[in-house]
C-alpha atoms as a printed R data frame, in Angstrom:
    type eleno elety resid chain resno       x       y       z
1   ATOM     1    CA   UNK     A     1 -52.542  19.544 -22.360
2   ATOM     2    CA   UNK     A     2 -52.003  23.271 -22.766
3   ATOM     3    CA   UNK     A     3 -51.661  23.913 -19.019
4   ATOM     4    CA   UNK     A     4 -49.066  21.156 -18.812
5   ATOM     5    CA   UNK     A     5 -47.148  22.581 -21.772
6   ATOM     6    CA   UNK     A     6 -47.266  26.051 -20.235
7   ATOM     7    CA   UNK     A     7 -45.940  24.655 -16.939
8   ATOM     8    CA   UNK     A     8 -43.045  22.934 -18.719
9   ATOM     9    CA   UNK     A     9 -42.137  26.178 -20.532
10  ATOM    10    CA   UNK     A    10 -42.323  28.145 -17.275
11  ATOM    11    CA   UNK     A    11 -40.041  25.644 -15.509
12  ATOM    12    CA   UNK     A    12 -37.624  25.844 -18.444
13  ATOM    13    CA   UNK     A    13 -37.381  29.647 -18.126
14  ATOM    14    CA   UNK     A    14 -36.798  29.349 -14.361
15  ATOM    15    CA   UNK     A    15 -34.010  26.847 -14.937
16  ATOM    16    CA   UNK     A    16 -32.374  29.101 -17.530
17  ATOM    17    CA   UNK     A    17 -32.551  32.080 -15.140
18  ATOM    18    CA   UNK     A    18 -31.097  29.998 -12.325
19  ATOM    19    CA   UNK     A    19 -28.311  28.789 -14.603
20  ATOM    20    CA   UNK     A    20 -27.443  32.335 -15.672
21  ATOM    21    CA   UNK     A    21 -27.460  33.502 -12.041
22  ATOM    22    CA   UNK     A    22 -25.224  30.641 -10.936
23  ATOM    23    CA   UNK     A    23 -22.872  31.194 -13.862
24  ATOM    24    CA   UNK     A    24 -22.691  34.921 -13.097
25  ATOM    25    CA   UNK     A    25 -21.938  34.215  -9.434
26  ATOM    26    CA   UNK     A    26 -19.281  31.726 -10.430
27  ATOM    27    CA   UNK     A    27 -17.593  34.270 -12.721
28  ATOM    28    CA   UNK     A    28 -17.760  36.893  -9.947
29  ATOM    29    CA   UNK     A    29 -16.154  34.487  -7.475
30  ATOM    30    CA   UNK     A    30 -13.373  33.696  -9.966
31  ATOM    31    CA   UNK     A    31 -12.767  37.410 -10.594
32  ATOM    32    CA   UNK     A    32 -12.691  38.061  -6.832
33  ATOM    33    CA   UNK     A    33 -10.093  35.394  -6.157
34  ATOM    34    CA   UNK     A    34  -8.034  36.496  -9.147
35  ATOM    35    CA   UNK     A    35  -8.032  40.042  -7.798
36  ATOM    36    CA   UNK     A    36  -6.931  38.736  -4.426
37  ATOM    37    CA   UNK     A    37  -4.074  36.784  -5.987
38  ATOM    38    CA   UNK     A    38  -3.143  39.502  -8.530
39  ATOM    39    CA   UNK     A    39  -3.836  42.994  -7.131
40  ATOM    40    CA   UNK     A    40  -5.042  45.623  -9.555
41  ATOM    41    CA   UNK     A    41  -2.061  47.227 -11.227
42  ATOM    42    CA   UNK     A    42  -1.748  50.908 -12.067
43  ATOM    43    CA   UNK     A    43   0.657  52.661 -14.390
44  ATOM    44    CA   UNK     A    44   3.412  54.380 -12.453
45  ATOM    45    CA   UNK     A    45   4.855  57.790 -13.433
46  ATOM    46    CA   UNK     A    46   7.896  56.171 -15.044
47  ATOM    47    CA   UNK     A    47   6.029  53.879 -17.426
48  ATOM    48    CA   UNK     A    48   6.318  50.684 -15.366
49  ATOM    49    CA   UNK     A    49   3.591  48.679 -13.667
50  ATOM    50    CA   UNK     A    50   3.731  48.736  -9.900
51  ATOM    51    CA   UNK     A    51   1.196  47.659  -7.322
52  ATOM    52    CA   UNK     A    52  -0.963  50.273  -5.787
53  ATOM    53    CA   UNK     A    53   0.441  52.129  -2.737
54  ATOM    54    CA   UNK     A    54  -2.604  51.253  -0.618
55  ATOM    55    CA   UNK     A    55  -1.837  48.239   1.503
56  ATOM    56    CA   UNK     A    56   1.919  48.362   0.812
57  ATOM    57    CA   UNK     A    57   4.539  49.393   3.346
58  ATOM    58    CA   UNK     A    58   5.308  53.077   3.688
59  ATOM    59    CA   UNK     A    59   8.871  54.457   3.630
60  ATOM    60    CA   UNK     A    60   8.619  55.014   7.386
61  ATOM    61    CA   UNK     A    61   7.686  51.380   7.997
62  ATOM    62    CA   UNK     A    62  10.504  50.149   5.772
63  ATOM    63    CA   UNK     A    63  13.006  52.446   7.504
64  ATOM    64    CA   UNK     A    64  12.170  51.560  11.105
65  ATOM    65    CA   UNK     A    65  11.167  47.943  10.502
66  ATOM    66    CA   UNK     A    66  13.095  46.828   7.400
67  ATOM    67    CA   UNK     A    67  12.205  43.593   5.645
68  ATOM    68    CA   UNK     A    68  15.517  43.297   3.802
69  ATOM    69    CA   UNK     A    69  18.832  42.554   5.494
70  ATOM    70    CA   UNK     A    70  20.808  45.121   3.480
71  ATOM    71    CA   UNK     A    71  18.299  47.800   4.500
72  ATOM    72    CA   UNK     A    72  18.562  46.665   8.103
73  ATOM    73    CA   UNK     A    73  22.332  47.247   8.171
74  ATOM    74    CA   UNK     A    74  21.968  50.712   6.668
75  ATOM    75    CA   UNK     A    75  19.190  51.562   9.113
76  ATOM    76    CA   UNK     A    76  21.673  51.227  11.999
77  ATOM    77    CA   UNK     A    77  23.906  53.908  10.462
78  ATOM    78    CA   UNK     A    78  20.998  56.309  10.105
79  ATOM    79    CA   UNK     A    79  19.880  55.633  13.658
80  ATOM    80    CA   UNK     A    80  23.320  56.764  14.804
81  ATOM    81    CA   UNK     A    81  22.980  59.950  12.752
82  ATOM    82    CA   UNK     A    82  19.552  60.640  14.257
83  ATOM    83    CA   UNK     A    83  20.935  60.090  17.745
84  ATOM    84    CA   UNK     A    84  23.759  62.533  17.054
85  ATOM    85    CA   UNK     A    85  21.247  65.255  16.153
86  ATOM    86    CA   UNK     A    86  19.081  64.513  19.192
87  ATOM    87    CA   UNK     A    87  22.044  64.597  21.579
88  ATOM    88    CA   UNK     A    88  23.344  67.869  20.097
89  ATOM    89    CA   UNK     A    89  19.924  69.526  20.348
90  ATOM    90    CA   UNK     A    90  19.626  68.422  23.962
91  ATOM    91    CA   UNK     A    91  23.140  69.559  24.879
92  ATOM    92    CA   UNK     A    92  22.677  72.939  23.181
93  ATOM    93    CA   UNK     A    93  19.021  73.495  23.993
94  ATOM    94    CA   UNK     A    94  19.437  77.179  24.819
95  ATOM    95    CA   UNK     A    95  20.958  77.920  21.404
96  ATOM    96    CA   UNK     A    96  19.127  75.388  19.264
97  ATOM    97    CA   UNK     A    97  15.648  76.070  20.648
98  ATOM    98    CA   UNK     A    98  15.553  79.832  20.874
99  ATOM    99    CA   UNK     A    99  12.178  79.651  19.182
100 ATOM   100    CA   UNK     A   100   9.614  77.278  20.609
101 ATOM   101    CA   UNK     A   101   7.149  77.337  17.720
102 ATOM   102    CA   UNK     A   102   7.736  77.175  13.985
103 ATOM   103    CA   UNK     A   103   5.720  79.286  11.582
104 ATOM   104    CA   UNK     A   104   4.598  78.229   8.070
105 ATOM   105    CA   UNK     A   105   7.382  80.411   6.677
106 ATOM   106    CA   UNK     A   106   9.900  78.140   8.418
107 ATOM   107    CA   UNK     A   107   8.624  75.216   6.341
108 ATOM   108    CA   UNK     A   108   9.208  76.631   2.856
109 ATOM   109    CA   UNK     A   109  12.268  74.411   2.328
110 ATOM   110    CA   UNK     A   110  10.342  71.193   2.992
111 ATOM   111    CA   UNK     A   111   9.227  69.666  -0.315
112 ATOM   112    CA   UNK     A   112   6.290  67.239  -0.120
113 ATOM   113    CA   UNK     A   113   5.716  64.113  -2.218
114 ATOM   114    CA   UNK     A   114   2.159  62.915  -1.548
115 ATOM   115    CA   UNK     A   115   2.349  59.791  -3.712
116 ATOM   116    CA   UNK     A   116   5.332  58.292  -1.879
117 ATOM   117    CA   UNK     A   117   4.799  59.966   1.525
118 ATOM   118    CA   UNK     A   118   8.114  61.811   1.559
119 ATOM   119    CA   UNK     A   119   9.217  65.211   2.872
120 ATOM   120    CA   UNK     A   120  12.588  66.510   1.714
121 ATOM   121    CA   UNK     A   121  14.220  69.588   3.251
122 ATOM   122    CA   UNK     A   122  16.498  71.000   0.589
123 ATOM   123    CA   UNK     A   123  19.802  72.612   1.544
124 ATOM   124    CA   UNK     A   124  21.474  74.676  -1.210
125 ATOM   125    CA   UNK     A   125  24.966  73.504  -2.201
126 ATOM   126    CA   UNK     A   126  24.203  69.952  -1.075
127 ATOM   127    CA   UNK     A   127  23.055  68.423  -4.385
128 ATOM   128    CA   UNK     A   128  19.691  70.120  -4.010
129 ATOM   129    CA   UNK     A   129  19.303  70.714  -7.762
130 ATOM   130    CA   UNK     A   130  19.468  66.998  -8.486
131 ATOM   131    CA   UNK     A   131  17.250  66.161  -5.537
132 ATOM   132    CA   UNK     A   132  14.652  68.660  -6.745
133 ATOM   133    CA   UNK     A   133  14.848  66.990 -10.163
134 ATOM   134    CA   UNK     A   134  14.213  63.610  -8.529
135 ATOM   135    CA   UNK     A   135  11.283  65.035  -6.544
136 ATOM   136    CA   UNK     A   136   9.819  66.417  -9.790
137 ATOM   137    CA   UNK     A   137  10.000  62.911 -11.282
138 ATOM   138    CA   UNK     A   138   8.368  61.405  -8.181
139 ATOM   139    CA   UNK     A   139   5.554  63.961  -8.043
140 ATOM   140    CA   UNK     A   140   5.159  64.513 -11.796
141 ATOM   141    CA   UNK     A   141   2.847  61.511 -12.412
142 ATOM   142    CA   UNK     A   142   4.367  60.729 -15.765
143 ATOM   143    CA   UNK     A   143   5.413  64.193 -16.857
144 ATOM   144    CA   UNK     A   144   9.105  63.347 -16.319
145 ATOM   145    CA   UNK     A   145  11.035  60.086 -16.439
146 ATOM   146    CA   UNK     A   146  14.728  61.020 -16.351
147 ATOM   147    CA   UNK     A   147  15.812  63.569 -13.708
148 ATOM   148    CA   UNK     A   148  18.702  64.801 -15.844
149 ATOM   149    CA   UNK     A   149  16.344  65.754 -18.661
150 ATOM   150    CA   UNK     A   150  14.948  68.494 -16.410
151 ATOM   151    CA   UNK     A   151  16.891  71.771 -16.862
152 ATOM   152    CA   UNK     A   152  18.534  73.070 -13.679
153 ATOM   153    CA   UNK     A   153  16.619  76.353 -13.789
154 ATOM   154    CA   UNK     A   154  13.354  74.422 -14.136
155 ATOM   155    CA   UNK     A   155  14.135  72.489 -10.955
156 ATOM   156    CA   UNK     A   156  14.303  75.752  -9.004
157 ATOM   157    CA   UNK     A   157  10.926  77.099 -10.145
158 ATOM   158    CA   UNK     A   158   8.930  77.103  -6.915
159 ATOM   159    CA   UNK     A   159   5.630  76.281  -8.643
160 ATOM   160    CA   UNK     A   160   7.020  72.914  -9.797
161 ATOM   161    CA   UNK     A   161   7.140  71.469  -6.282
162 ATOM   162    CA   UNK     A   162   4.750  71.749  -3.350
163 ATOM   163    CA   UNK     A   163   6.216  72.753   0.009
164 ATOM   164    CA   UNK     A   164   4.878  72.093   3.488
165 ATOM   165    CA   UNK     A   165   4.054  75.733   4.204
166 ATOM   166    CA   UNK     A   166   1.277  75.522   1.577
167 ATOM   167    CA   UNK     A   167  -0.822  73.220   3.764
168 ATOM   168    CA   UNK     A   168  -3.154  73.947   6.670
169 ATOM   169    CA   UNK     A   169  -1.892  73.401  10.224
170 ATOM   170    CA   UNK     A   170  -3.724  70.047  10.653
171 ATOM   171    CA   UNK     A   171  -2.423  68.899   7.255
172 ATOM   172    CA   UNK     A   172   1.119  69.940   8.204
173 ATOM   173    CA   UNK     A   173   0.970  68.016  11.471
174 ATOM   174    CA   UNK     A   174  -0.422  64.918   9.733
175 ATOM   175    CA   UNK     A   175   2.397  64.883   7.194
176 ATOM   176    CA   UNK     A   176   5.115  65.539   9.753
177 ATOM   177    CA   UNK     A   177   3.830  62.575  11.720
178 ATOM   178    CA   UNK     A   178   3.230  60.099   8.902
179 ATOM   179    CA   UNK     A   179   5.657  60.933   6.076
180 ATOM   180    CA   UNK     A   180   9.351  60.068   5.980
181 ATOM   181    CA   UNK     A   181  11.346  63.273   6.463
182 ATOM   182    CA   UNK     A   182  14.890  63.511   5.164
183 ATOM   183    CA   UNK     A   183  17.616  66.036   4.374
184 ATOM   184    CA   UNK     A   184  21.183  66.052   3.072
185 ATOM   185    CA   UNK     A   185  24.084  67.830   4.746
186 ATOM   186    CA   UNK     A   186  27.676  68.697   3.890
187 ATOM   187    CA   UNK     A   187  30.837  69.709   5.741
188 ATOM   188    CA   UNK     A   188  29.847  73.282   6.700
189 ATOM   189    CA   UNK     A   189  32.931  75.174   5.495
190 ATOM   190    CA   UNK     A   190  33.178  73.180   2.277
191 ATOM   191    CA   UNK     A   191  29.548  74.113   1.613
192 ATOM   192    CA   UNK     A   192  30.355  77.749   2.429
193 ATOM   193    CA   UNK     A   193  33.280  77.885  -0.001
194 ATOM   194    CA   UNK     A   194  31.097  76.229  -2.643
195 ATOM   195    CA   UNK     A   195  28.478  78.963  -2.154
196 ATOM   196    CA   UNK     A   196  31.111  81.708  -2.380
197 ATOM   197    CA   UNK     A   197  32.644  80.275  -5.554
198 ATOM   198    CA   UNK     A   198  29.271  79.876  -7.227
199 ATOM   199    CA   UNK     A   199  27.713  83.202  -6.264
200 ATOM   200    CA   UNK     A   200  30.674  85.594  -6.236
201 ATOM   201    CA   UNK     A   201  33.265  84.297  -8.708
202 ATOM   202    CA   UNK     A   202  30.956  83.510 -11.626
203 ATOM   203    CA   UNK     A   203  30.321  86.505 -13.883
204 ATOM   204    CA   UNK     A   204  26.782  85.393 -14.751
205 ATOM   205    CA   UNK     A   205  25.539  85.738 -11.153
206 ATOM   206    CA   UNK     A   206  24.891  89.455 -11.476
207 ATOM   207    CA   UNK     A   207  21.845  89.323  -9.201
208 ATOM   208    CA   UNK     A   208  24.024  88.162  -6.281
209 ATOM   209    CA   UNK     A   209  26.684  90.713  -7.145
210 ATOM   210    CA   UNK     A   210  24.121  93.507  -7.007
211 ATOM   211    CA   UNK     A   211  22.205  92.198  -3.991
212 ATOM   212    CA   UNK     A   212  25.113  91.125  -1.781
213 ATOM   213    CA   UNK     A   213  28.396  91.920  -3.514
214 ATOM   214    CA   UNK     A   214  27.908  95.698  -3.527
215 ATOM   215    CA   UNK     A   215  26.948  95.632   0.146
216 ATOM   216    CA   UNK     A   216  29.983  93.517   1.094
217 ATOM   217    CA   UNK     A   217  32.390  95.758  -0.810
218 ATOM   218    CA   UNK     A   218  30.909  98.881   0.766
219 ATOM   219    CA   UNK     A   219  31.238  97.526   4.311
220 ATOM   220    CA   UNK     A   220  34.402  95.491   4.170
221 ATOM   221    CA   UNK     A   221  36.705  97.131   1.610
222 ATOM   222    CA   UNK     A   222  38.661 100.266   2.379
223 ATOM   223    CA   UNK     A   223  39.142 102.680  -0.508
224 ATOM   224    CA   UNK     A   224  36.858 100.685  -2.819
225 ATOM   225    CA   UNK     A   225  36.646 101.991  -6.371
226 ATOM   226    CA   UNK     A   226  33.382 103.363  -7.713
227 ATOM   227    CA   UNK     A   227  33.237 100.487 -10.197
228 ATOM   228    CA   UNK     A   228  33.564  97.889  -7.405
229 ATOM   229    CA   UNK     A   229  30.890  99.659  -5.383
230 ATOM   230    CA   UNK     A   230  28.600  99.703  -8.394
231 ATOM   231    CA   UNK     A   231  29.159  96.153  -9.673
232 ATOM   232    CA   UNK     A   232  30.078  94.107  -6.568
233 ATOM   233    CA   UNK     A   233  31.497  91.386  -8.817
234 ATOM   234    CA   UNK     A   234  34.963  90.996  -7.290
235 ATOM   235    CA   UNK     A   235  34.237  90.115  -3.644
236 ATOM   236    CA   UNK     A   236  37.206  88.439  -1.930
237 ATOM   237    CA   UNK     A   237  36.627  85.406   0.296
238 ATOM   238    CA   UNK     A   238  38.095  87.298   3.276
239 ATOM   239    CA   UNK     A   239  35.499  90.040   2.704
240 ATOM   240    CA   UNK     A   240  32.726  87.478   2.463
241 ATOM   241    CA   UNK     A   241  33.761  85.940   5.801
242 ATOM   242    CA   UNK     A   242  33.978  89.369   7.430
243 ATOM   243    CA   UNK     A   243  30.458  90.096   6.172
244 ATOM   244    CA   UNK     A   244  29.105  86.841   7.656
245 ATOM   245    CA   UNK     A   245  30.543  87.421  11.136
246 ATOM   246    CA   UNK     A   246  29.594  91.125  11.197
247 ATOM   247    CA   UNK     A   247  26.913  91.569  13.922
248 ATOM   248    CA   UNK     A   248  25.171  94.108  11.671
249 ATOM   249    CA   UNK     A   249  24.670  91.435   9.000
250 ATOM   250    CA   UNK     A   250  23.037  89.058  11.445
251 ATOM   251    CA   UNK     A   251  20.799  91.799  12.856
252 ATOM   252    CA   UNK     A   252  19.487  93.260   9.623
253 ATOM   253    CA   UNK     A   253  18.202  90.097   7.899
254 ATOM   254    CA   UNK     A   254  18.545  86.297   7.850
255 ATOM   255    CA   UNK     A   255  21.401  84.802   5.863
256 ATOM   256    CA   UNK     A   256  20.734  83.921   2.246
257 ATOM   257    CA   UNK     A   257  19.754  80.248   1.930
258 ATOM   258    CA   UNK     A   258  23.020  79.409   0.161
259 ATOM   259    CA   UNK     A   259  25.065  80.155   3.274
260 ATOM   260    CA   UNK     A   260  22.403  79.851   5.956
261 ATOM   261    CA   UNK     A   261  23.062  77.137   8.543
262 ATOM   262    CA   UNK     A   262  21.289  73.818   8.083
263 ATOM   263    CA   UNK     A   263  19.718  74.005  11.533
264 ATOM   264    CA   UNK     A   264  18.144  77.342  10.573
265 ATOM   265    CA   UNK     A   265  16.900  76.096   7.196
266 ATOM   266    CA   UNK     A   266  15.505  72.713   8.246
267 ATOM   267    CA   UNK     A   267  15.015  73.106  12.033
268 ATOM   268    CA   UNK     A   268  16.231  69.618  13.047
269 ATOM   269    CA   UNK     A   269  15.754  70.425  16.737
270 ATOM   270    CA   UNK     A   270  12.044  71.041  16.127
271 ATOM   271    CA   UNK     A   271  11.391  68.557  13.320
272 ATOM   272    CA   UNK     A   272  12.393  64.927  13.785
273 ATOM   273    CA   UNK     A   273  14.167  63.883  10.581
274 ATOM   274    CA   UNK     A   274  13.992  60.169   9.929
275 ATOM   275    CA   UNK     A   275  16.957  60.082   7.597
276 ATOM   276    CA   UNK     A   276  20.018  62.323   7.324
277 ATOM   277    CA   UNK     A   277  22.017  61.856   4.167
278 ATOM   278    CA   UNK     A   278  25.521  63.208   3.658
279 ATOM   279    CA   UNK     A   279  27.161  64.776   0.627
280 ATOM   280    CA   UNK     A   280  30.196  62.589   1.263
281 ATOM   281    CA   UNK     A   281  28.049  59.449   0.754
282 ATOM   282    CA   UNK     A   282  25.551  61.095  -1.584
283 ATOM   283    CA   UNK     A   283  24.935  58.282  -4.043
284 ATOM   284    CA   UNK     A   284  24.492  55.537  -1.446
285 ATOM   285    CA   UNK     A   285  22.283  57.634   0.837
286 ATOM   286    CA   UNK     A   286  20.157  58.955  -2.025
287 ATOM   287    CA   UNK     A   287  19.508  55.532  -3.505
288 ATOM   288    CA   UNK     A   288  18.677  54.254  -0.016
289 ATOM   289    CA   UNK     A   289  15.916  56.885   0.198
290 ATOM   290    CA   UNK     A   290  14.588  55.832  -3.205
291 ATOM   291    CA   UNK     A   291  14.707  52.178  -2.169
292 ATOM   292    CA   UNK     A   292  12.691  52.940   0.964
293 ATOM   293    CA   UNK     A   293  10.172  54.799  -1.179
294 ATOM   294    CA   UNK     A   294   9.707  51.695  -3.317
295 ATOM   295    CA   UNK     A   295  11.095  53.192  -6.531
296 ATOM   296    CA   UNK     A   296  14.727  52.117  -6.279
297 ATOM   297    CA   UNK     A   297  14.430  49.424  -8.955
298 ATOM   298    CA   UNK     A   298  13.761  51.931 -11.746
299 ATOM   299    CA   UNK     A   299  14.835  55.348 -10.446
300 ATOM   300    CA   UNK     A   300  18.429  56.082  -9.475
301 ATOM   301    CA   UNK     A   301  19.907  59.291  -8.149
302 ATOM   302    CA   UNK     A   302  21.793  61.038 -10.977
303 ATOM   303    CA   UNK     A   303  25.556  60.995 -10.670
304 ATOM   304    CA   UNK     A   304  28.138  62.679 -12.796
305 ATOM   305    CA   UNK     A   305  31.706  63.854 -12.317
306 ATOM   306    CA   UNK     A   306  31.744  67.605 -11.817
307 ATOM   307    CA   UNK     A   307  35.214  69.009 -12.422
308 ATOM   308    CA   UNK     A   308  34.381  72.299 -10.675
309 ATOM   309    CA   UNK     A   309  33.224  70.651  -7.437
310 ATOM   310    CA   UNK     A   310  34.541  72.243  -4.252
311 ATOM   311    CA   UNK     A   311  36.844  69.847  -2.415
312 ATOM   312    CA   UNK     A   312  38.442  69.746   1.022
313 ATOM   313    CA   UNK     A   313  41.783  70.741  -0.476
314 ATOM   314    CA   UNK     A   314  40.185  73.740  -2.147
315 ATOM   315    CA   UNK     A   315  38.511  74.767   1.112
316 ATOM   316    CA   UNK     A   316  41.854  74.591   2.915
317 ATOM   317    CA   UNK     A   317  43.346  77.030   0.413
318 ATOM   318    CA   UNK     A   318  40.518  79.522   0.835
319 ATOM   319    CA   UNK     A   319  40.955  79.591   4.608
320 ATOM   320    CA   UNK     A   320  44.713  80.231   4.511
321 ATOM   321    CA   UNK     A   321  44.214  84.002   4.414
322 ATOM   322    CA   UNK     A   322  41.514  84.116   7.106
323 ATOM   323    CA   UNK     A   323  42.773  85.413  10.457
324 ATOM   324    CA   UNK     A   324  42.557  83.244  13.561
325 ATOM   325    CA   UNK     A   325  40.038  85.661  15.079
326 ATOM   326    CA   UNK     A   326  37.750  85.498  12.062
327 ATOM   327    CA   UNK     A   327  38.101  81.708  11.803
328 ATOM   328    CA   UNK     A   328  36.976  81.383  15.420
329 ATOM   329    CA   UNK     A   329  34.025  83.717  14.929
330 ATOM   330    CA   UNK     A   330  32.978  81.935  11.761
331 ATOM   331    CA   UNK     A   331  33.198  78.540  13.438
332 ATOM   332    CA   UNK     A   332  30.893  79.837  16.180
333 ATOM   333    CA   UNK     A   333  28.311  80.751  13.521
334 ATOM   334    CA   UNK     A   334  28.323  77.227  12.060
335 ATOM   335    CA   UNK     A   335  29.189  75.314  15.231
336 ATOM   336    CA   UNK     A   336  25.815  73.577  15.575
337 ATOM   337    CA   UNK     A   337  26.020  72.248  12.032
338 ATOM   338    CA   UNK     A   338  29.457  70.796  12.787
339 ATOM   339    CA   UNK     A   339  28.213  69.151  15.981
340 ATOM   340    CA   UNK     A   340  24.780  67.946  14.835
341 ATOM   341    CA   UNK     A   341  26.031  66.195  11.766
342 ATOM   342    CA   UNK     A   342  29.236  64.861  13.291
343 ATOM   343    CA   UNK     A   343  31.794  66.891  11.354
344 ATOM   344    CA   UNK     A   344  35.081  67.366  13.161
345 ATOM   345    CA   UNK     A   345  36.846  70.711  13.407
346 ATOM   346    CA   UNK     A   346  38.915  71.043  10.190
347 ATOM   347    CA   UNK     A   347  42.650  70.546  10.684
348 ATOM   348    CA   UNK     A   348  43.400  73.765   8.795
349 ATOM   349    CA   UNK     A   349  41.510  75.913  11.296
350 ATOM   350    CA   UNK     A   350  43.473  77.947  13.817
351 ATOM   351    CA   UNK     A   351  40.938  78.556  16.584
352 ATOM   352    CA   UNK     A   352  41.547  80.879  19.505
């Protein structure tokens, strides 16, 4: 009797173990299929739930093989802009490819966003402060939510953004190949006037007055006063232009980034940019980038009316007192930027 009772108890334990095992397997199967139907969600930097990047389409894939019709139409425009750069580089290969190899120092303007696989080459005086703010939101992993809450001076602290020159050569090549690279450009002379107005007509920019203003006054102004030579805070636009076209200026050091050419800052004849935005269509182009990056539904490029913005009419006025000879020489300095980015010769120019 006892052996039989023992056997019954043993069979009962086996059945219970089998039941638990089957139930556990069943729960595991349910969890597996739920995870397949509802991918694991992670908290995004802006406080919204988005699906993990892994397995989703990259900005490059969405740009070159768009899934949405409205993106497809915009992609055609940007293909035309890319073609314009390629054709200009090919037609001006002697000038545009003086240097065959780029050094890490040439990549210090290329800001990297690892999370969204983006590389942005910033060009001063082309909304770069706001774009740096946006990049800080994208790379901040929750530290920032609203770009306009970031002070302008904070956006220009180099430690707040990682640039491509901080990577090893293999890492640089990987990112150049797999990340979406973009930049924003502006009509070259309008950008130049904007730089002059900001750096030489604002009293608070004493560092530029001392660094460049004193040098410009010394070289370009006859009978300059001792005060002007010491302060450098009253540089005329004609003097600034004369400084830029002076062969001595171009021999002694590279241009400051605020008036350096775009092709020298971002090297579009050596680096294939996937998207070229324009200051004239800033809002649309910027939000297109954010849409491609998969964040367009909750992050918009900041826009606000700036009453001091340099306009075409303002630029025309500044060039009225520039001689034909100096206009021609200055155009030659910025000629590749005009051609690459499809800006026509301004009607106010009197070229020789």
